[in-house]
Amino acid sequence: MGMSFARKKKVLPRSANVELGVMCDLGRVASDGVVVLSPTETRCASVVTMMQACVDKGEISIGEASKIFGKLQFTLSSAFAKFGRAAALPLVQRQRGDRSAGEISEAFVKMKEFFDVTLAPHALPARTISLRPDPSQAVLIYSDASREPATAWYGVGGILFDGPIRRMVRGRIPTVHWLWEALDAHADEDQVISQLEGVAGVASVLSFLPFIRGRRVIHFIDNTPALSAFVHGYTHRPDLATLSNLYHIVLASGDVDIWLEWVQSAANIGDIPSRPEGEDWDLLAELGIVEMDIVLPTREEWESPSRLIARARARAAEDPP
């Protein structure tokens, strides 16, 4: 009776089943109230193999890009936040191109190298989703950046509130620094400040990983372009797409459950440590905010996802300072 299904769709009920290349494990629902998701090695290898085939022949059609992107997106649904979306931008761009086969770009090759690493077995932790209300208080992070060309000041800052625990990081980026080359910075003030805001966001979550690993976090940002890039996991701007990618690599490596929220600039306390010390710094002392060392990705970690994953995992394992 009823509609007939293909044999492969007739799956017996069990505690763990594979759904379109993603293992959905319900084995801990009764005991711990959690579902565990992880992509299968077969699906990950299939996606990477399809990318490699396009690289080998030197071109990719719109249909191929669409097929790879579809499989990739479901695979990435088992990762945290918007992990990998920015890296997949070449596939999105190809789907919006003409109807003929397109040449493989340098960006496509870099994308393939990124997923070679991140889709390798055990590269990232499985995603654990709680089905029970979380009674713990969410950690609050405020990050911001400031730019004063007249004094060559390019600053980033972040503040963490975890109940009675309050921490702050700050840093100044020199005018001559590899970071500007990596971001391909332009003279447009709006673009540079959004880049700095993105750097502040990445530095904040990486610095505070010992506090936020496995936790719910609300991250407040007052810059719309940087916030949008982090929320959606991608953007048409390559500089912010790179920063979004780094941001979500750190979150995934630390098993962080993130919620991003806009905050008015005047209400963003993260603005204070992003600027030179002044009268507002008295407020930080009154609130009992303790400064700790800022952690920024190195150039090698910027260019190598495997190194950043290793750094973030090591950082998350540290005791909170």
XYZ file of C-alpha atoms in Angstrom, residues 89 94-95 119 129 162 199 203 232 247 265 268 279 297 317:
15
model
C 32.899 31.215 -3.388
C 30.913 29.804 -11.653
C 27.207 29.000 -11.265
C 37.473 17.407 4.623
C 23.533 19.621 18.831
C 31.599 35.535 31.182
C 40.564 41.209 11.984
C 41.482 37.963 16.959
C 26.454 34.611 5.993
C 36.563 33.239 11.742
C 28.908 52.053 17.775
C 30.173 48.984 21.736
C 39.849 58.793 29.756
C 46.843 34.275 13.154
C 42.771 23.175 25.080
